[in-house]
PDB file of C-alpha atoms in Angstrom:
ATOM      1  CA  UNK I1260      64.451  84.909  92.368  1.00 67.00           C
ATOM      2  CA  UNK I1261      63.775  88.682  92.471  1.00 80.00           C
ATOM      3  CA  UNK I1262      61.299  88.914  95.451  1.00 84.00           C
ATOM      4  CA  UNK I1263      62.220  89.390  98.787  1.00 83.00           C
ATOM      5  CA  UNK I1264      60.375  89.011 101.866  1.00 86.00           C
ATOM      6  CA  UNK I1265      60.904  92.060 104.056  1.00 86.00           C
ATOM      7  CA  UNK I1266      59.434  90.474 107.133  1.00 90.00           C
ATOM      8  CA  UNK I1267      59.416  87.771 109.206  1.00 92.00           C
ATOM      9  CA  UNK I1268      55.856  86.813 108.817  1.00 93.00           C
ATOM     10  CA  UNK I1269      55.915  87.412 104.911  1.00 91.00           C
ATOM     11  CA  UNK I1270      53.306  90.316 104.719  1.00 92.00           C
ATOM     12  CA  UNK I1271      55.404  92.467 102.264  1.00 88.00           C
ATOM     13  CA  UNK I1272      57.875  92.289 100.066  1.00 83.00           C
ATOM     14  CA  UNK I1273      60.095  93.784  97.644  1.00 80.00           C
ATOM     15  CA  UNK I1274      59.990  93.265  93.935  1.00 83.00           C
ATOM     16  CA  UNK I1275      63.521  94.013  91.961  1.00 79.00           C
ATOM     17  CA  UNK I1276      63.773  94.564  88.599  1.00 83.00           C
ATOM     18  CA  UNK I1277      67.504  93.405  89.507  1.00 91.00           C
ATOM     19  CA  UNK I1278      69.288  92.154  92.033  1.00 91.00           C
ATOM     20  CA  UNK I1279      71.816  94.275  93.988  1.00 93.00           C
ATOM     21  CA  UNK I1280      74.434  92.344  92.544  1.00 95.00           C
ATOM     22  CA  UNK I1281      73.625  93.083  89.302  1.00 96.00           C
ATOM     23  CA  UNK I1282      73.433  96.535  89.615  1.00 96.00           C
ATOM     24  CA  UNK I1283      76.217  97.024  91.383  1.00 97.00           C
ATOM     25  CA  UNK I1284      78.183  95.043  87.861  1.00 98.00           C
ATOM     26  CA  UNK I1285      76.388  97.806  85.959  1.00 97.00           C
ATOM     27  CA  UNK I1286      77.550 100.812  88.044  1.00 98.00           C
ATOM     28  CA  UNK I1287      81.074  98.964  87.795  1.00 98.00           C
ATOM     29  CA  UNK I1288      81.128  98.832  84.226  1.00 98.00           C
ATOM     30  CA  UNK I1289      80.516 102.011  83.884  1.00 98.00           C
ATOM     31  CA  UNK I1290      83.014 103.392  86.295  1.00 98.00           C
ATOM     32  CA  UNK I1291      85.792 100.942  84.773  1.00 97.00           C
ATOM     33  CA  UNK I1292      84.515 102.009  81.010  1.00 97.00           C
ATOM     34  CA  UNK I1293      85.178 105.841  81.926  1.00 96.00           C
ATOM     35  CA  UNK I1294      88.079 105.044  83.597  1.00 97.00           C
ATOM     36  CA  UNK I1295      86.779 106.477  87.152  1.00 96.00           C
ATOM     37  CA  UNK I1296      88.759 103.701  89.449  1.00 96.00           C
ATOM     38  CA  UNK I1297      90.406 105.082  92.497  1.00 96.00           C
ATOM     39  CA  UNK I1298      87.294 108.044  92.096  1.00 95.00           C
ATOM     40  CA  UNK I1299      85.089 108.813  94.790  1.00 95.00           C
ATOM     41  CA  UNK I1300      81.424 109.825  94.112  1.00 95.00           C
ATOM     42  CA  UNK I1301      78.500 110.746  96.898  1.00 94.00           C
ATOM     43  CA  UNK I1302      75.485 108.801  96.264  1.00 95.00           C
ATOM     44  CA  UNK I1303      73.729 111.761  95.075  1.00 94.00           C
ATOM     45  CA  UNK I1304      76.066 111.855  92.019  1.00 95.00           C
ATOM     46  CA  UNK I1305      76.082 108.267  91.280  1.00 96.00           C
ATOM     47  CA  UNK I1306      71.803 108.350  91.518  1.00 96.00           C
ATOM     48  CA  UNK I1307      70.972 111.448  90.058  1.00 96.00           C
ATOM     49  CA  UNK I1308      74.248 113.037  88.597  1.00 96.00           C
ATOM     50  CA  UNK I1309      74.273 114.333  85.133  1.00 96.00           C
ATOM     51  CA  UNK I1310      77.505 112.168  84.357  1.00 95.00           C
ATOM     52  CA  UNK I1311      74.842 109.079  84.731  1.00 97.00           C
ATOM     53  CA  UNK I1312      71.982 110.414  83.208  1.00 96.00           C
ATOM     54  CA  UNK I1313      72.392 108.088  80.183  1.00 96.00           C
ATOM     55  CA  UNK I1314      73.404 105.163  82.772  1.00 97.00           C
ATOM     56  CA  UNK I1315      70.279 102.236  83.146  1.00 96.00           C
ATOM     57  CA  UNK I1316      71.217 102.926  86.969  1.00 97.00           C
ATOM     58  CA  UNK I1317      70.297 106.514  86.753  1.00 97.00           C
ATOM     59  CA  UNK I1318      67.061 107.503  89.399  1.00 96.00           C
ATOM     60  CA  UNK I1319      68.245 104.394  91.452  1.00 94.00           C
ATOM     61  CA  UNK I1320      65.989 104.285  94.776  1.00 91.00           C
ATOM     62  CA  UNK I1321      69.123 105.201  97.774  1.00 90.00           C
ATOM     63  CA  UNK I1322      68.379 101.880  99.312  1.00 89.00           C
ATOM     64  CA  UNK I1323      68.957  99.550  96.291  1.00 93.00           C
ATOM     65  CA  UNK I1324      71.859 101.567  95.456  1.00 96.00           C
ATOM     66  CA  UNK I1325      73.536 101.096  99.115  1.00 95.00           C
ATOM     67  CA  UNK I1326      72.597  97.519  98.542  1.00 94.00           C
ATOM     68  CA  UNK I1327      74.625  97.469  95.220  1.00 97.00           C
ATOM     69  CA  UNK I1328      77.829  99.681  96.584  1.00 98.00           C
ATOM     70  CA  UNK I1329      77.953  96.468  99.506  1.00 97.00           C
ATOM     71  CA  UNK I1330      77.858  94.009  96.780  1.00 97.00           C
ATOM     72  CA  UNK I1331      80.636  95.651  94.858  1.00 98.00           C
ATOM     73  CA  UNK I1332      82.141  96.496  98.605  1.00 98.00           C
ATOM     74  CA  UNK I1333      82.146  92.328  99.132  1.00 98.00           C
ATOM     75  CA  UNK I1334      84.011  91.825  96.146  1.00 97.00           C
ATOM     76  CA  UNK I1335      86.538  94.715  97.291  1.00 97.00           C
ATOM     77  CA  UNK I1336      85.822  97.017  94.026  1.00 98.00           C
ATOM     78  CA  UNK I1337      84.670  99.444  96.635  1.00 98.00           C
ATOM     79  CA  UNK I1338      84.404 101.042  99.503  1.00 98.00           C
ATOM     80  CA  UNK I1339      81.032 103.054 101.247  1.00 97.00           C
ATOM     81  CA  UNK I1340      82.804 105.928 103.256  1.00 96.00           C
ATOM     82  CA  UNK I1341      80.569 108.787 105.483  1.00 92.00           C
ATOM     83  CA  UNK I1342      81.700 112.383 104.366  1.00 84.00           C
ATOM     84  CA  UNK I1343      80.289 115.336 105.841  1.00 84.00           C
ATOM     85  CA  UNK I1344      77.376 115.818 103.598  1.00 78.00           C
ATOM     86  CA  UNK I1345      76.230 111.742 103.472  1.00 85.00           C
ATOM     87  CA  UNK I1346      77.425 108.838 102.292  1.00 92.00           C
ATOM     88  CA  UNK I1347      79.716 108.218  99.002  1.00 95.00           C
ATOM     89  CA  UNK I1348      81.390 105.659  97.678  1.00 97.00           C
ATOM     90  CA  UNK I1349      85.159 105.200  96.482  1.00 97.00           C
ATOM     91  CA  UNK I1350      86.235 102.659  93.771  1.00 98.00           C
ATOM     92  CA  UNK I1351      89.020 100.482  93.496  1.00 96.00           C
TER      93      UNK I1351
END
């Protein structure tokens, strides 16, 4: 359940330690638990930000993390927005 095929004739794949989904509860939990709803953060700060440094999704590769942020976007706990310097991400 945590492989994914990254091309059509299944030559390489990706390997998660977790899915999106679930990192994107983990990121959640720890904006709800410090109360950082209605916060926006670049993806910079969420990855490698010293608030997170304790956080399990601390050092996240970009790409899983954008894959996490539209998981959490889906389920309308947040939103990806473009600002000047790159991408963030606000929560609800």
């Amino acid at each position: 359940g945590n492989l994914e095929w990254l091309d059509k004739n299944k030559t390489s794949f990706l390997i998660m330690w977790r899915r999106p989904e679930e990192w994107g509860r983990l990121i959640y939990q720890w904006v709800s638990k410090n109360g950082l709803t209605n916060s926006v953060f670049t993806l910079y700060e969420l990855a490698s930000g010293d608030d997170t440094e304790n956080e399990e999704f601390h050092g996240l590769d970009e790409t899983m993390l954008l894959r996490a942020l539209q998981a959490l976007q889906q389920e309308h706990k947040a939103e990806i927005i473009t600002l000047d310097d790159g991408r963030g991400v606000k929560f609800f």
